[in-house]
Tab-separated table of C-alpha atoms (C1' of nucleotides) in Angstrom:
chain	number	residue	atom	x	y	z
A	20	UNK	CA	-5.880	10.694	-12.963
A	21	UNK	CA	-4.984	11.548	-9.370
A	22	UNK	CA	-3.040	14.571	-8.211
A	23	UNK	CA	0.294	12.777	-7.989
A	24	UNK	CA	0.298	11.714	-11.600
A	25	UNK	CA	-0.750	15.152	-12.768
A	26	UNK	CA	2.056	16.699	-10.748
A	27	UNK	CA	4.613	14.272	-12.152
A	28	UNK	CA	3.598	14.940	-15.703
A	29	UNK	CA	3.987	18.667	-15.164
A	30	UNK	CA	7.166	18.535	-13.166
A	31	UNK	CA	5.613	20.336	-10.206
A	32	UNK	CA	4.547	19.203	-6.744
A	33	UNK	CA	1.115	18.135	-5.560
A	34	UNK	CA	1.439	20.915	-3.031
A	35	UNK	CA	1.682	23.506	-5.774
A	36	UNK	CA	-1.444	22.181	-7.463
A	37	UNK	CA	-3.443	22.275	-4.240
A	38	UNK	CA	-2.117	25.733	-3.581
A	39	UNK	CA	-3.346	26.948	-6.966
A	40	UNK	CA	-6.720	25.438	-6.305
A	41	UNK	CA	-7.069	27.040	-2.877
A	42	UNK	CA	-6.335	30.345	-4.497
A	43	UNK	CA	-9.176	29.765	-6.913
A	44	UNK	CA	-6.820	29.751	-9.895
A	45	UNK	CA	-7.784	26.253	-10.934
A	46	UNK	CA	-11.241	24.919	-11.412
A	47	UNK	CA	-11.787	22.450	-8.577
A	48	UNK	CA	-11.654	18.984	-10.076
A	49	UNK	CA	-14.202	16.276	-9.538
A	50	UNK	CA	-13.644	14.011	-6.546
A	51	UNK	CA	-13.806	10.280	-6.621
A	52	UNK	CA	-15.750	8.481	-3.937
A	53	UNK	CA	-12.815	8.482	-1.538
A	54	UNK	CA	-12.440	12.239	-1.739
A	55	UNK	CA	-9.364	12.180	-3.971
A	56	UNK	CA	-9.102	14.804	-6.691
A	57	UNK	CA	-9.772	13.327	-10.114
A	58	UNK	CA	-8.299	15.111	-13.138
A	59	UNK	CA	-8.921	14.634	-16.842
A	60	UNK	CA	-6.365	14.710	-19.651
A	61	UNK	CA	-7.265	18.284	-20.594
A	62	UNK	CA	-5.905	19.484	-17.247
A	63	UNK	CA	-2.406	18.565	-18.308
A	64	UNK	CA	-2.307	20.939	-21.263
A	65	UNK	CA	-4.031	23.706	-19.398
A	66	UNK	CA	-1.681	23.471	-16.468
A	67	UNK	CA	1.340	23.115	-18.690
A	68	UNK	CA	0.617	26.560	-20.028
A	69	UNK	CA	0.308	27.943	-16.526
A	70	UNK	CA	3.557	26.310	-15.481
A	71	UNK	CA	5.330	27.663	-18.527
A	72	UNK	CA	4.136	31.180	-17.832
A	73	UNK	CA	5.311	30.871	-14.244
A	74	UNK	CA	8.740	29.878	-15.511
A	75	UNK	CA	8.750	33.209	-17.279
A	76	UNK	CA	8.128	34.611	-13.783
A	77	UNK	CA	4.755	35.951	-14.711
A	78	UNK	CA	2.914	36.543	-11.412
A	79	UNK	CA	0.731	33.611	-10.536
A	80	UNK	CA	-2.530	35.506	-10.869
A	81	UNK	CA	-1.730	36.732	-14.359
A	82	UNK	CA	-0.395	33.375	-15.461
A	83	UNK	CA	-3.598	31.724	-14.316
A	84	UNK	CA	-5.880	34.248	-15.992
A	85	UNK	CA	-4.013	33.999	-19.217
A	86	UNK	CA	-3.808	30.241	-19.339
A	87	UNK	CA	-7.456	29.948	-18.394
A	88	UNK	CA	-8.587	32.276	-21.177
A	89	UNK	CA	-6.317	30.630	-23.711
A	90	UNK	CA	-7.515	27.175	-22.740
A	91	UNK	CA	-11.024	28.307	-23.617
A	92	UNK	CA	-9.966	29.856	-26.888
A	93	UNK	CA	-10.917	33.305	-25.637
A	94	UNK	CA	-7.594	34.968	-26.158
A	95	UNK	CA	-9.328	38.039	-27.537
A	96	UNK	CA	-10.436	38.799	-24.005
A	97	UNK	CA	-6.936	39.045	-22.642
A	98	UNK	CA	-6.453	42.505	-21.176
A	99	UNK	CA	-3.980	45.054	-22.487
A	100	UNK	CA	-2.184	44.919	-19.162
A	101	UNK	CA	-1.670	41.194	-19.468
A	102	UNK	CA	-0.485	41.428	-23.046
A	103	UNK	CA	1.968	44.113	-22.069
A	104	UNK	CA	3.236	41.896	-19.258
A	105	UNK	CA	3.984	39.109	-21.682
A	106	UNK	CA	5.718	41.375	-24.137
A	107	UNK	CA	7.866	42.551	-21.241
A	108	UNK	CA	8.737	39.061	-20.152
A	109	UNK	CA	9.815	38.177	-23.629
A	110	UNK	CA	12.167	41.140	-23.782
A	111	UNK	CA	13.422	40.244	-20.338
A	112	UNK	CA	14.239	36.763	-21.515
A	113	UNK	CA	16.220	38.195	-24.389
A	114	UNK	CA	18.168	40.315	-21.915
A	115	UNK	CA	18.833	37.223	-19.843
A	116	UNK	CA	20.370	35.517	-22.811
A	117	UNK	CA	22.848	38.362	-23.091
A	118	UNK	CA	23.542	38.128	-19.413
A	119	UNK	CA	24.143	34.441	-19.775
A	120	UNK	CA	26.801	35.168	-22.359
A	121	UNK	CA	28.492	37.452	-19.847
A	122	UNK	CA	28.344	34.690	-17.259
A	123	UNK	CA	29.714	32.287	-19.799
A	124	UNK	CA	32.842	34.366	-20.132
A	125	UNK	CA	33.332	34.704	-16.395
A	126	UNK	CA	32.611	31.054	-15.709
A	127	UNK	CA	34.197	29.679	-18.844
A	128	UNK	CA	36.790	27.449	-17.222
A	129	UNK	CA	34.419	26.399	-14.489
A	130	UNK	CA	31.887	25.503	-17.144
A	131	UNK	CA	34.363	23.460	-19.122
A	132	UNK	CA	35.276	21.453	-16.092
A	133	UNK	CA	31.668	21.055	-15.236
A	134	UNK	CA	31.026	19.085	-18.388
A	135	UNK	CA	33.926	16.759	-17.750
A	136	UNK	CA	33.671	16.771	-13.980
A	137	UNK	CA	37.358	17.568	-13.696
A	138	UNK	CA	38.952	19.582	-10.957
A	139	UNK	CA	39.562	23.259	-11.750
A	140	UNK	CA	43.078	24.684	-11.996
A	141	UNK	CA	43.000	28.074	-13.635
A	142	UNK	CA	42.817	31.374	-11.858
A	143	UNK	CA	40.754	34.382	-12.747
A	144	UNK	CA	42.619	37.666	-12.459
A	145	UNK	CA	39.697	40.041	-12.736
A	146	UNK	CA	38.552	42.449	-10.049
A	147	UNK	CA	41.132	41.371	-7.527
A	148	UNK	CA	40.021	42.811	-4.228
A	149	UNK	CA	41.217	42.062	-0.756
A	150	UNK	CA	38.935	42.724	2.157
A	151	UNK	CA	40.294	44.704	5.051
B	2	UNK	CA	30.115	55.699	-4.925
B	3	UNK	CA	27.032	55.543	-2.720
B	4	UNK	CA	24.543	52.720	-2.518
B	5	UNK	CA	22.030	54.295	-4.873
B	6	UNK	CA	24.481	54.591	-7.737
B	7	UNK	CA	25.735	51.053	-7.238
B	8	UNK	CA	22.157	49.778	-7.280
B	9	UNK	CA	21.345	51.707	-10.443
B	10	UNK	CA	24.375	50.390	-12.249
B	11	UNK	CA	23.394	46.833	-11.376
B	12	UNK	CA	19.697	47.182	-12.006
B	13	UNK	CA	18.811	46.123	-8.469
B	14	UNK	CA	17.487	48.027	-5.461
B	15	UNK	CA	19.374	49.515	-2.567
B	16	UNK	CA	17.244	47.294	-0.385
B	17	UNK	CA	18.610	44.184	-2.040
B	18	UNK	CA	22.183	45.342	-1.496
B	19	UNK	CA	21.585	46.057	2.178
B	20	UNK	CA	19.846	42.708	2.485
B	21	UNK	CA	22.869	40.899	1.043
B	22	UNK	CA	25.101	42.745	3.437
B	23	UNK	CA	22.958	41.901	6.473
B	24	UNK	CA	23.192	38.282	5.456
B	25	UNK	CA	26.936	38.555	5.444
B	26	UNK	CA	27.156	37.802	1.726
B	27	UNK	CA	28.853	41.053	0.871
B	28	UNK	CA	31.922	42.505	2.463
B	29	UNK	CA	30.710	45.510	4.432
B	30	UNK	CA	31.885	48.594	2.578
B	31	UNK	CA	33.717	51.503	4.106
B	32	UNK	CA	31.559	54.313	5.467
B	33	UNK	CA	32.068	57.966	4.750
B	34	UNK	CA	31.946	60.471	7.619
B	35	UNK	CA	28.167	60.752	7.468
B	36	UNK	CA	27.711	57.012	7.825
B	37	UNK	CA	26.823	56.390	4.186
B	38	UNK	CA	28.140	53.216	2.578
B	39	UNK	CA	30.986	53.973	0.205
B	40	UNK	CA	31.679	51.520	-2.612
B	41	UNK	CA	34.575	51.251	-5.039
B	42	UNK	CA	34.464	50.449	-8.741
B	43	UNK	CA	35.444	46.820	-8.168
B	44	UNK	CA	32.159	46.227	-6.348
B	45	UNK	CA	30.246	46.689	-9.562
B	46	UNK	CA	31.869	43.748	-11.312
B	47	UNK	CA	31.746	41.559	-8.285
B	48	UNK	CA	28.089	42.228	-7.711
B	49	UNK	CA	27.271	41.932	-11.383
B	50	UNK	CA	28.387	38.324	-11.234
B	51	UNK	CA	26.240	37.715	-8.180
B	52	UNK	CA	23.234	39.328	-9.825
B	53	UNK	CA	23.713	37.261	-12.944
B	54	UNK	CA	23.894	34.053	-10.970
B	55	UNK	CA	20.716	35.016	-9.144
B	56	UNK	CA	19.004	35.508	-12.483
B	57	UNK	CA	19.839	31.893	-13.141
B	58	UNK	CA	17.973	31.273	-9.874
B	59	UNK	CA	21.011	29.995	-8.122
B	60	UNK	CA	20.234	30.209	-4.388
B	61	UNK	CA	21.572	33.403	-2.915
B	62	UNK	CA	24.113	31.695	-0.687
B	63	UNK	CA	25.668	29.737	-3.524
B	64	UNK	CA	25.631	32.706	-5.866
B	65	UNK	CA	27.449	34.770	-3.265
B	66	UNK	CA	30.053	32.110	-2.525
B	67	UNK	CA	30.784	31.573	-6.149
B	68	UNK	CA	31.022	35.220	-7.096
B	69	UNK	CA	33.156	35.942	-4.085
B	70	UNK	CA	35.624	33.165	-4.866
B	71	UNK	CA	35.765	34.122	-8.517
B	72	UNK	CA	36.315	37.767	-7.694
B	73	UNK	CA	39.372	36.779	-5.711
B	74	UNK	CA	40.699	34.516	-8.403
B	75	UNK	CA	40.252	31.466	-6.215
B	76	UNK	CA	38.036	29.492	-8.531
B	77	UNK	CA	39.999	26.369	-7.706
B	78	UNK	CA	38.346	26.428	-4.315
B	79	UNK	CA	34.855	26.231	-5.733
B	80	UNK	CA	33.264	23.098	-4.317
B	81	UNK	CA	32.097	20.192	-6.416
B	82	UNK	CA	28.593	20.819	-5.162
B	83	UNK	CA	28.650	24.359	-6.426
B	84	UNK	CA	30.046	23.333	-9.778
B	85	UNK	CA	27.312	20.736	-10.110
B	86	UNK	CA	24.718	23.376	-9.291
B	87	UNK	CA	25.906	25.568	-12.132
B	88	UNK	CA	25.966	22.723	-14.597
B	89	UNK	CA	22.385	22.004	-13.592
B	90	UNK	CA	21.294	25.564	-14.037
B	91	UNK	CA	22.758	25.624	-17.499
B	92	UNK	CA	20.801	22.562	-18.501
B	93	UNK	CA	17.716	24.036	-16.927
B	94	UNK	CA	18.096	27.121	-19.013
B	95	UNK	CA	18.268	24.995	-22.127
B	96	UNK	CA	15.050	23.301	-21.095
B	97	UNK	CA	13.442	26.667	-20.582
B	98	UNK	CA	14.293	27.610	-24.118
B	99	UNK	CA	12.332	24.624	-25.326
B	100	UNK	CA	9.497	25.572	-23.066
B	101	UNK	CA	9.554	29.048	-24.487
B	102	UNK	CA	9.083	27.625	-27.939
B	103	UNK	CA	6.050	25.756	-26.672
B	104	UNK	CA	4.689	28.980	-25.208
B	105	UNK	CA	5.379	30.708	-28.476
B	106	UNK	CA	3.030	28.383	-30.258
B	107	UNK	CA	0.288	28.680	-27.665
B	108	UNK	CA	0.580	32.435	-27.457
B	109	UNK	CA	1.201	33.016	-31.132
B	110	UNK	CA	-1.785	35.237	-31.877
B	111	UNK	CA	-1.425	37.057	-28.590
B	112	UNK	CA	2.119	37.777	-29.618
B	113	UNK	CA	0.889	39.366	-32.800
B	114	UNK	CA	-1.333	41.721	-30.869
B	115	UNK	CA	1.447	42.439	-28.464
B	116	UNK	CA	3.593	43.950	-31.154
B	117	UNK	CA	0.824	46.261	-32.323
B	118	UNK	CA	-0.489	47.082	-28.860
B	119	UNK	CA	-4.101	46.602	-29.875
B	120	UNK	CA	-6.909	47.110	-27.391
B	121	UNK	CA	-8.805	44.204	-25.839
B	122	UNK	CA	-12.468	43.710	-26.626
B	123	UNK	CA	-14.030	42.527	-23.395
B	124	UNK	CA	-13.510	42.273	-19.695
B	125	UNK	CA	-12.011	39.155	-18.284
B	126	UNK	CA	-14.402	36.880	-16.505
B	127	UNK	CA	-13.223	35.487	-13.218
B	128	UNK	CA	-11.749	32.390	-14.766
B	129	UNK	CA	-14.873	30.318	-14.399
B	130	UNK	CA	-14.802	27.720	-17.134
B	131	UNK	CA	-17.953	26.927	-18.995
B	132	UNK	CA	-18.491	24.996	-22.173
B	133	UNK	CA	-21.988	25.570	-23.316
C	4	DC	C1'	16.131	77.835	5.979
C	5	DT	C1'	13.218	75.163	3.498
C	6	DT	C1'	12.700	71.710	-0.040
C	7	DG	C1'	13.874	67.522	-2.031
C	8	DA	C1'	16.706	63.744	-3.059
C	9	DC	C1'	19.364	60.803	-1.052
C	10	DA	C1'	21.019	58.047	3.089
C	11	DT	C1'	20.444	55.327	7.840
C	12	DT	C1'	18.072	51.631	10.875
C	13	DG	C1'	14.737	48.108	12.265
C	14	DG	C1'	10.782	45.679	11.391
C	15	DA	C1'	6.562	44.293	9.028
C	16	DG	C1'	4.610	42.392	4.843
C	17	DC	C1'	4.436	39.747	0.519
C	18	DC	C1'	4.643	35.968	-2.933
C	19	DA	C1'	4.791	31.411	-4.069
C	20	DC	C1'	5.552	27.814	-2.359
C	21	DT	C1'	7.254	23.885	0.981
C	22	DA	C1'	7.141	21.104	5.072
C	23	DC	C1'	4.767	19.070	8.570
C	24	DA	C1'	1.222	17.166	11.615
C	25	DG	C1'	-2.373	14.117	11.942
C	26	DG	C1'	-5.255	11.733	9.689
C	27	DG	C1'	-7.716	8.401	5.701
C	28	DT	C1'	-7.388	5.032	1.379
C	29	DT	C1'	-5.402	1.828	-1.787
C	30	DT	C1'	-2.526	-1.896	-2.977
C	31	DA	C1'	0.868	-5.658	-2.684
C	32	DG	C1'	2.369	-9.408	-0.099
C	33	DG	C1'	1.998	-12.864	3.684
D	6	DC	C1'	-7.480	-10.660	7.639
D	7	DC	C1'	-3.175	-8.039	8.774
D	8	DT	C1'	0.535	-5.105	7.779
D	9	DA	C1'	3.413	-1.844	5.354
D	10	DA	C1'	4.193	1.302	1.854
D	11	DA	C1'	2.599	4.536	-1.046
D	12	DC	C1'	-0.618	7.401	-2.042
D	13	DC	C1'	-4.327	10.911	-0.696
D	14	DC	C1'	-6.812	14.572	2.535
D	15	DT	C1'	-6.930	19.168	5.467
D	16	DG	C1'	-4.903	22.833	7.857
D	17	DT	C1'	-1.233	25.538	9.589
D	18	DA	C1'	3.462	27.060	10.031
D	19	DG	C1'	7.808	28.130	7.989
D	20	DT	C1'	11.079	29.741	4.162
D	21	DG	C1'	13.635	32.547	0.648
D	22	DG	C1'	14.333	36.689	-1.145
D	23	DC	C1'	13.260	40.422	-1.174
D	24	DT	C1'	9.994	45.025	-0.772
D	25	DC	C1'	7.753	48.561	1.713
D	26	DC	C1'	7.399	51.478	5.585
D	27	DA	C1'	8.329	54.611	9.479
D	28	DA	C1'	11.196	57.547	11.764
D	29	DT	C1'	15.229	59.966	11.301
D	30	DG	C1'	19.751	62.016	9.378
D	31	DT	C1'	22.627	64.418	5.582
D	32	DC	C1'	23.498	67.494	2.044
D	33	DA	C1'	23.115	70.484	-2.325
D	34	DA	C1'	20.411	73.952	-4.509
D	35	DG	C1'	17.342	77.908	-4.347
DNA sequence: CTTGACATTGGAGCCACTACAGGGTTTAGG
DNA sequence: CCTAAACCCTGTAGTGGCTCCAATGTCAAG
């Protein structure tokens, strides 16, 4: 498949894919006669892992290393540093859930109206502070 | 309180706070005689909302607008655009949960080692893929 | 009166893209 | 065959949101 299709299937841009490649994080794909990049099905799964790790905000380099090793079934070679990073990200995500609950309370009426698309009416009376 | 304490209580850096201020997203705080920024208790809650919205990856400008309006109890003035943005972010977060479950499967055995903090066996190769 | 932790400013640097310029290729329709 | 749109290529510049740094000031403790 060509780069556009790959990008679509992953929900990222062609620019991002080329950027990863320039950085040497992706194996350069074959080129068809016209010079277009030509990807196989396996690239989808491999990149999906990378994309997922990036959504956890793992730094690009680490995400790429990890997804590359995993794609080759060589997870035993993943460094302690990398494994620690993941463990951290998982805890961070848990913390974010809590934070989201806090936001839920503060944005409760906004949120409700968001679902229905109605105009807001209620006032919040917390932390009233006038500037000046 | 001074900027360092405020930053600590929010889990962000003093640099971030000054950056927000330079951008005009925060009301400039009073200064004590020595020129140090001097914040009141109310700033903590107000900024906590901003920080939370940023963790949802709401663009800084929107996060600031929203938290500022909410802090003043003027949620009725929140624009439709902004409300749509939040609704989107909430859905996005739900999608990320799904993605996390996918990652869970792919990283399952890594996860096991993460808990125990076991040592890796080999060095990582430079990501060159080879099937042979 | 020095040491160290904190504060100030302005500016440079960084990460991960994103947008754009200036081109080439493919494909659908006329 | 011609054209237009939709795709692709390379390279470079720009962006958002900080982060780090230098040079300097302030203040409490020893």
